[in-house]
Amino acid sequence: MALSGVEIFKLLPKTNCKKCGHPTCLAFAMKLAQRQASLDSCPDVSEEAKKILGEASAPPVRPITFGAGDKAVKMGEETVLFRHDKKFVNPCAFAIEVKDTLSEAEVSGLCEQVVSSEIDRVGQKLRIDSIMITNASGDAAKLEAAAKIVAAKAPAVPVIINTENPQAAEAAIKLFADKRPVLYGANASNAEAMAAIAKNNKAILGVVANGLEELSALTEKVKGLGVEDMVIDSGARKAKDIIEHNTLIRRAAVKKNFKPLGYPVINFMQREDSLHEMLLAGVGITKYASIIVLSSIEKWKNLVLFTLRQNIYTDPQVPMQVEQKIYNIGEPKPESPFLITTNFSLTYFIVSGEIENSKVPCRLAVMDCEGLSVLTAWAAGKFTASKIAQFITESGIEKEIATKELILPGYVAILSGSIEDKLPGWKVTVGPREANALPAFLKTRTA
Amino acid sequence: MLIIGEKLSIIAKRVREAMMKKDKGPIQEIATRQWKEGSGMIDANIGPAEDGGEDLMQWMVTTIQEVVPLPICLDTTNASALEAGLKVHNNEWGRPLINSTSNDPERFPILELAAKYNSQVIGLTVGKGGLPADAEERAGIAAEIMARAMEYGVPLEDIYLDPLVLQIATSQDHAVKVIEAIKMFQEMNDPPMKTVVGLSNISNGCPKHVRPILNKYYFLMLMNAGLTSAIADAHEMAEALNEKKLLDDVLAGKEIDDAAKMKEIKKTLDVIMGNTLYAHSYLEM
Amino acid sequence: MAFTPTKETYAGKVYAVTIGTGDRAVTFGGENVLPFHSFEGTTPNRPLIAFEIQDVPPSDWPENAQKAFEGVSDDPVKWAKYCQDELKARAIALRLVGTHPDRENRSPEDAVKTVKDVLAAVSIPVIILGSNHAEKDTSILVAVAEAAKDRNCIIGKAQEANYKTIAAAAMANNHKLIAMSELDINLSKQLNILITQMGFDKERVITDPMCSALGYGLEYTYSVMERIRLAALTQNDVTMQQPLLGDVGMYVWKVKETTASEADLPQWGSAEERGIAWEAETATALLISGAELLIMRHPKAVAAVEKIIEELI
Ligand code: SF4
């Protein structure tokens, strides 16, 4: 069972020496309890404490870093079944399958697609994370040849080698030995050989079995062979089975702390129909996959998958924020109304939606208040007269509008006087408290 | 249990107008009532108070202490207003309490003030951006605040940890998490850390007739968890204490005579503990 | 360590709702498990997708959505028949958007005529939606509910501001009712309580927690739906056991990703496929979080969602 922070604290040296990077042993203990720190960071912890804490503080889903350098992907560390309970931690990786039966040009082409797949969405860089090289030919030499092209054309991209043949695996994986690749798939009949290769090349081992019972036995066996880092595949390929297996795996890990299934999950989603493949991948994103293998990565499809992953992995505790700037709604003219609100995205969506409903073109200034709603931001000292005045002044909006009039949310009517003091020449008008009163408010103004 | 009288807040229209006009009457009347009803300290919430906050806080402190022999809880995000208030605070009637420091770097300097003026201080367990997800995160932030307090030379006995009560109408799952956090905070030091909550936020946004019911039983649940103080309406809390036995009986699974009361308590407990989803009409279901 | 699956048994169950009449009647809801968890309970009915049509031509839809209904969308009757006969729709959702005061401001009489004509032309179930103008909807929906009497339609949407009138009209004419609140689980529960306190049968309500499009707050709708389902199943909360509606098309076909051309944003790829994919993915994510009823626009998006449902059940 997991120990509480205070219970952990009792086992620490209590010297507050700060070597772990935390100000006190208590603060470090609290981080351990939240599974946000590793016991290794404290050099002075006793052997006895290590034994007790090691078990208790191990995350339910093993943290594993796949790949190396800038493009490495973190996996595992998940603690919940539902995103509203607590943030899903490490967004799943998308891998494109590259078969070794393809021509050199085709392999290079796919590598290029991966390298250029990166887009920027609401401040995050999103991309196809990985390439899976599959030994579809059954020929070890062909796998190695394809792997060489990938290593040359997409050198920074984390790689999965997919073969059940240990000889083929060995030759290909060597090319990525210092880059934390995944070697897939160890099964009941080749586990010893594959485990040895994974160990020698510091690879993460992809373990595949038929069903969860077999899978649990196999991960135990592989662990016994000295491989700790695994990604697991229950063999599920149909959407229905993927939901079932992924759910049961996550439940076993999180609710029962069942170690044999406490690893990141890899799902194979390749389908003829690209749109269908995308929807299937969506099932994986929402339901606990850590690596999703795709057969094609069209731009429209990537955009959908990146966006869904971003949505699902948003921290429900951190209010979603929109960018601080002045948004045009409709096509405002110099004399159109000018409103202000905070950058809590729900506030923004609702306010801008109501302005749209009103059909009155407007400018809406959205101010960075760390994603708090209007009243909360005011109380927290983030949406104050001087900060609003500074934002308006620095925005340079004065030059674009005919009358210097600012419409303030009704909840902070109290600020109107002092904003006027700080923004000479401006008139501040108090708008409605609730957004749904905006259409009527805006229409009577223009009438 | 220390009750910090909550009524003097800029959010309340009558109080705001009195503050603007520097009209002592309403302020002193409310403070006196809170004192008579059992408050051991008076909260003076002047909001962010960017302009003239120093003046306003000094005026509030002296205005209240003119008629009420109690210490003040100085409630604003404006550090220089706090300092101004601390300078005129009459420590004969007890040491002041600053509301608040937190894990937001903007609020670190507040600890300096606490050390300089030998004041007590509330440590609100929130960081920059985002609310704590659960009791563990609150305890984690509490540990950081405690470490920082020691750095600044504020004794842990002078810290009141505040887990941040959220509105049950929008963040129901936090009602239970706050209760858990109150238990955890106490374990984090020996002697146990002091704790405080801004109680009535629990029922903020709820229908008028539901508010006192939620406030009272939530207060009693927190008290059972070891809460040491609350910023609350002293009158309501006195009523709550009268009902403590009823609530404890219900918790112990005993029948109580007043069937209607029993229903009210049970339904409210279910909502607080997250066994049923909150809705404004939960008492009617 | 031997593996034993942790299966959940749930205390509650989602109400099954039947709409339409005769052999084209359709039932959705009725499951006693989380969506597609058939390994631990039963899901007797497939989720239902209704094609969205409207009383006025869809000039406000982006071109790629309009194109799919070229030649039929100028007339709601043609449009409805096309959905039923050519697209094999199991239901349609007729949105009376032309009644909005800022649009054509059509009258209750106009709306009644459209509804009667459409109902006469098709035999599949019809969902009748107002324009989401709380005030205008009361007069429109009262009139059309009566015009559609005994066709067992769904009438919507009742909101906090107008539920009394609309619920009364749905009740008097034997319809089902959509109750909509704005992305707030507690207000959603409250509205269901208020509607049932009027004497409206709780098993005839469909809950709309408000949709949001992929990339535009989808996670809010996703989590509200997931939490409603958990309350229904694990807490056996009878006020939250109504089937959930995802009114997908209208929220999806206005965002930049479904409207911007490939020429403007080459890095986003084909505009047509992007729009279809955006609608299909939004819909699928909502099915996984708890929706039993979807209202959608593009036939290809609907087909894709039907295909993934097939694989999920
Ligand atoms: S390194 Fe160890 S002893 Fe030092 S402060 Fe951290 S936990 Fe305490």
GROMACS .gro file of C-alpha atoms in nm, chain A residues 6 22-24 26-27 30-31 34 36 85-86 317-319 370 378-382 384-387 414 418 422, chain B residues 10-11 16 48 50-51 77 104 106 128-134 136-137 139-140 143-144 146-147 150 174 187-188:
model
   56
    6VAL     CA    1   0.422   1.184   0.689
   22HIS     CA    2   1.409   1.997  -0.174
   23PRO     CA    3   1.424   2.241   0.114
   24THR     CA    4   1.343   1.987   0.384
   26LEU     CA    5   0.934   1.677   0.485
   27ALA     CA    6   0.897   1.853   0.150
   30MET     CA    7   0.553   1.488   0.026
   31LYS     CA    8   0.689   1.473  -0.328
   34GLN     CA    9   0.278   1.215  -0.477
   36GLN     CA   10   0.677   1.308  -0.819
   85ASP     CA   11  -0.971   1.281  -1.103
   86LYS     CA   12  -0.621   1.394  -1.178
  317GLN     CA   13  -0.680   2.149  -1.236
  318VAL     CA   14  -0.504   2.405  -1.449
  319PRO     CA   15  -0.771   2.611  -1.614
  370GLU     CA   16  -0.328   3.262  -1.524
  378TRP     CA   17  -0.960   4.015  -0.924
  379ALA     CA   18  -0.953   3.869  -0.573
  380ALA     CA   19  -0.612   3.715  -0.643
  381GLY     CA   20  -0.476   4.052  -0.749
  382LYS     CA   21  -0.429   3.951  -1.113
  384THR     CA   22  -0.653   4.490  -1.111
  385ALA     CA   23  -0.686   4.846  -1.232
  386SER     CA   24  -0.314   4.903  -1.284
  387LYS     CA   25  -0.261   4.569  -1.457
  414ILE     CA   26  -1.557   4.854  -0.852
  418SER     CA   27  -0.936   5.368  -1.082
  422LYS     CA   28  -0.479   5.527  -1.474
  457ILE     CA   29  -1.508   4.457   0.036
  458ILE     CA   30  -1.720   4.208  -0.158
  463ARG     CA   31  -1.757   4.852   0.043
  495PRO     CA   32  -0.636   4.386  -0.384
  497GLU     CA   33  -0.410   4.892  -0.533
  498ASP     CA   34  -0.480   5.255  -0.471
  524THR     CA   35  -0.280   4.088  -0.159
  551ASP     CA   36   0.313   3.183  -0.544
  553GLU     CA   37   0.452   3.698  -0.556
  575LYS     CA   38   0.108   2.971  -0.919
  576GLY     CA   39  -0.148   2.873  -1.181
  577GLY     CA   40  -0.383   2.585  -1.112
  578LEU     CA   41  -0.553   2.460  -0.802
  579PRO     CA   42  -0.420   2.171  -0.594
  580ALA     CA   43  -0.573   1.846  -0.721
  581ASP     CA   44  -0.604   1.665  -0.389
  583GLU     CA   45  -0.156   1.522  -0.103
  584GLU     CA   46  -0.080   1.817  -0.326
  586ALA     CA   47   0.023   1.881   0.196
  587GLY     CA   48   0.312   1.903  -0.050
  590ALA     CA   49   0.566   2.149   0.337
  591GLU     CA   50   0.717   2.404   0.099
  593MET     CA   51   0.677   2.556   0.616
  594ALA     CA   52   1.033   2.526   0.486
  597MET     CA   53   1.176   2.864   0.866
  621HIS     CA   54  -1.273   1.916  -0.306
  634GLU     CA   55   0.057   1.550   1.134
  635MET     CA   56   0.323   1.753   0.964
   0.00000   0.00000   0.00000
